[in-house]
């Protein structure tokens, strides 16, 4: 599937309705979701892979992965309201939603993808996500983090023996979707981390 078609299909997956600020419920912009899965495909991480989407929301990343060639996607999200929306959007793609906390998920996958809370509302809300991702990935991890969290992600990478494939700087568009947003459209500095997991640990 070409990028433009992928973006179109991802745009059709609704974002969170009445998003909860405390859980940092923001939908990934379709272009950024498409670029993530296309990079995974180019690196050979996606075709036929088992994929885990942590903090899946309505499933934009997981659905993008299935559209781009994943064999199976498990999407884990704590808010049942969003899971309901995601299940509607999946249609016949191989994406299965699970309501739960990422810290309780124990099944390994090949590739782990995530747009977790950035920890802007609740300090360190991003941490359990990076811990879970690096524990569960057999092949690779792709996830977004605030630029301010660089040192934290680097330290998790070092501790787990993973390797940084690339860090993609992103101007993340923030729309005024929540009551505490005053200004109109602004951006915030984010990185996409593409990490190769330490296969030697036999996490699968
Ligand atoms: N991945 C989606 C949504 C990102 S917003 C997308 O790309 O569009 C982050 C999501 O993480 C929210 O939907 C929030 O409800 C969920 N979340 C926050 N803490 C969580 C936890 N501990 N376990 C599972 N999901 C969580």
mmCIF file of N, CA and C and ligand atoms in Angstrom, residues 16 23-28 53-61 76-79 82 100-103 114-117 122 125 128-129, ligand 1:
data_model
loop_
_atom_site.group_PDB
_atom_site.id
_atom_site.type_symbol
_atom_site.label_atom_id
_atom_site.label_comp_id
_atom_site.label_asym_id
_atom_site.label_seq_id
_atom_site.Cartn_x
_atom_site.Cartn_y
_atom_site.Cartn_z
ATOM 1 N N UNK A 16 -9.783 9.671 19.831
ATOM 2 C CA UNK A 16 -10.586 9.524 21.042
ATOM 3 C C UNK A 16 -11.705 10.555 21.105
ATOM 4 N N UNK A 23 -5.083 10.731 31.075
ATOM 5 C CA UNK A 23 -4.473 9.588 30.386
ATOM 6 C C UNK A 23 -3.736 10.025 29.119
ATOM 7 N N UNK A 24 -3.701 11.338 28.880
ATOM 8 C CA UNK A 24 -3.032 11.894 27.690
ATOM 9 C C UNK A 24 -3.488 11.205 26.410
ATOM 10 N N UNK A 25 -4.789 11.281 26.196
ATOM 11 C CA UNK A 25 -5.358 10.610 25.024
ATOM 12 C C UNK A 25 -5.321 11.516 23.799
ATOM 13 N N UNK A 26 -4.299 11.324 22.997
ATOM 14 C CA UNK A 26 -4.145 12.068 21.748
ATOM 15 C C UNK A 26 -4.006 11.063 20.608
ATOM 16 N N UNK A 27 -4.734 11.258 19.545
ATOM 17 C CA UNK A 27 -4.562 10.376 18.390
ATOM 18 C C UNK A 27 -3.272 10.729 17.653
ATOM 19 N N UNK A 28 -2.556 9.733 17.189
ATOM 20 C CA UNK A 28 -1.375 9.991 16.362
ATOM 21 C C UNK A 28 -1.821 10.587 15.032
ATOM 22 N N UNK A 53 0.706 -3.149 20.007
ATOM 23 C CA UNK A 53 0.499 -1.698 20.074
ATOM 24 C C UNK A 53 0.118 -1.367 21.520
ATOM 25 N N UNK A 54 1.012 -0.679 22.229
ATOM 26 C CA UNK A 54 0.794 -0.395 23.658
ATOM 27 C C UNK A 54 0.156 0.985 23.848
ATOM 28 N N UNK A 55 -0.909 1.062 24.621
ATOM 29 C CA UNK A 55 -1.659 2.316 24.780
ATOM 30 C C UNK A 55 -2.287 2.668 23.441
ATOM 31 N N UNK A 56 -3.046 1.703 22.901
ATOM 32 C CA UNK A 56 -3.462 1.759 21.493
ATOM 33 C C UNK A 56 -4.522 2.811 21.205
ATOM 34 N N UNK A 57 -5.193 3.320 22.239
ATOM 35 C CA UNK A 57 -6.263 4.282 21.984
ATOM 36 C C UNK A 57 -7.310 3.665 21.075
ATOM 37 N N UNK A 58 -7.668 4.353 20.000
ATOM 38 C CA UNK A 58 -8.628 3.815 19.032
ATOM 39 C C UNK A 58 -7.927 2.978 17.964
ATOM 40 N N UNK A 59 -6.627 2.796 18.108
ATOM 41 C CA UNK A 59 -5.929 1.804 17.286
ATOM 42 C C UNK A 59 -5.230 2.296 16.034
ATOM 43 N N UNK A 60 -5.020 3.609 15.931
ATOM 44 C CA UNK A 60 -4.436 4.100 14.682
ATOM 45 C C UNK A 60 -3.117 3.424 14.315
ATOM 46 N N UNK A 61 -2.213 3.272 15.280
ATOM 47 C CA UNK A 61 -0.910 2.677 14.951
ATOM 48 C C UNK A 61 -1.059 1.200 14.612
ATOM 49 N N UNK A 76 -3.325 -3.000 23.097
ATOM 50 C CA UNK A 76 -3.647 -2.967 24.525
ATOM 51 C C UNK A 76 -3.945 -1.527 24.940
ATOM 52 N N UNK A 77 -5.130 -1.312 25.514
ATOM 53 C CA UNK A 77 -5.571 0.043 25.880
ATOM 54 C C UNK A 77 -6.387 -0.031 27.170
ATOM 55 N N UNK A 78 -6.151 0.911 28.067
ATOM 56 C CA UNK A 78 -6.782 0.869 29.391
ATOM 57 C C UNK A 78 -8.219 1.387 29.381
ATOM 58 N N UNK A 79 -8.559 2.217 28.396
ATOM 59 C CA UNK A 79 -9.876 2.858 28.368
ATOM 60 C C UNK A 79 -10.825 2.106 27.429
ATOM 61 N N UNK A 82 -12.423 3.730 24.282
ATOM 62 C CA UNK A 82 -11.646 3.862 23.049
ATOM 63 C C UNK A 82 -11.540 2.527 22.327
ATOM 64 N N UNK A 100 -6.802 -3.213 29.101
ATOM 65 C CA UNK A 100 -5.938 -3.513 30.240
ATOM 66 C C UNK A 100 -4.778 -2.539 30.337
ATOM 67 N N UNK A 101 -4.003 -2.729 31.398
ATOM 68 C CA UNK A 101 -2.836 -1.889 31.659
ATOM 69 C C UNK A 101 -1.613 -2.515 30.983
ATOM 70 N N UNK A 102 -0.807 -1.699 30.325
ATOM 71 C CA UNK A 102 0.365 -2.239 29.604
ATOM 72 C C UNK A 102 1.314 -2.978 30.559
ATOM 73 N N UNK A 103 1.332 -2.574 31.813
ATOM 74 C CA UNK A 103 2.252 -3.223 32.753
ATOM 75 C C UNK A 103 1.842 -4.659 33.065
ATOM 76 N N UNK A 114 4.277 2.127 19.711
ATOM 77 C CA UNK A 114 3.475 2.844 20.719
ATOM 78 C C UNK A 114 3.588 4.363 20.585
ATOM 79 N N UNK A 115 2.443 4.980 20.877
ATOM 80 C CA UNK A 115 2.409 6.413 21.118
ATOM 81 C C UNK A 115 1.909 6.569 22.541
ATOM 82 N N UNK A 116 2.803 6.451 23.503
ATOM 83 C CA UNK A 116 2.363 6.428 24.910
ATOM 84 C C UNK A 116 2.066 7.827 25.423
ATOM 85 N N UNK A 117 1.471 7.943 26.632
ATOM 86 C CA UNK A 117 1.405 9.257 27.270
ATOM 87 C C UNK A 117 2.835 9.797 27.336
ATOM 88 N N UNK A 122 0.926 13.563 33.890
ATOM 89 C CA UNK A 122 1.333 12.810 35.071
ATOM 90 C C UNK A 122 2.793 12.467 34.858
ATOM 91 N N UNK A 125 4.534 9.110 33.431
ATOM 92 C CA UNK A 125 3.496 8.208 32.906
ATOM 93 C C UNK A 125 4.029 7.414 31.711
ATOM 94 N N UNK A 128 6.373 3.209 32.394
ATOM 95 C CA UNK A 128 5.975 1.800 32.279
ATOM 96 C C UNK A 128 5.878 1.329 30.832
ATOM 97 N N UNK A 129 5.630 2.253 29.923
ATOM 98 C CA UNK A 129 5.519 1.877 28.511
ATOM 99 C C UNK A 129 6.872 1.441 27.948
HETATM 100 N N1 LIG B 1 -1.869 4.975 20.371
HETATM 101 C C1 LIG B 1 -3.055 5.811 20.146
HETATM 102 C C2 LIG B 1 -3.387 6.685 21.336
HETATM 103 C C3 LIG B 1 -2.240 7.415 21.972
HETATM 104 S S1 LIG B 1 -2.688 8.324 23.430
HETATM 105 C C4 LIG B 1 -2.819 6.590 18.885
HETATM 106 O O1 LIG B 1 -1.706 6.532 18.408
HETATM 107 O O2 LIG B 1 -3.707 7.234 18.350
HETATM 108 C C5 LIG B 1 -2.056 7.276 24.755
HETATM 109 C C6 LIG B 1 -3.047 6.175 25.125
HETATM 110 O O3 LIG B 1 -2.498 5.411 26.218
HETATM 111 C C7 LIG B 1 -4.394 6.685 25.617
HETATM 112 O O4 LIG B 1 -5.413 6.132 24.839
HETATM 113 C C8 LIG B 1 -4.481 6.210 27.088
HETATM 114 O O5 LIG B 1 -5.789 5.893 27.485
HETATM 115 C C9 LIG B 1 -3.577 5.002 27.066
HETATM 116 N N2 LIG B 1 -2.993 4.643 28.369
HETATM 117 C C10 LIG B 1 -2.510 5.484 29.324
HETATM 118 N N3 LIG B 1 -1.992 4.772 30.351
HETATM 119 C C11 LIG B 1 -2.151 3.452 30.048
HETATM 120 C C12 LIG B 1 -1.787 2.219 30.682
HETATM 121 N N4 LIG B 1 -1.152 2.219 31.855
HETATM 122 N N5 LIG B 1 -2.073 1.051 30.065
HETATM 123 C C13 LIG B 1 -2.720 1.042 28.867
HETATM 124 N N6 LIG B 1 -3.072 2.168 28.194
HETATM 125 C C14 LIG B 1 -2.797 3.359 28.776
#
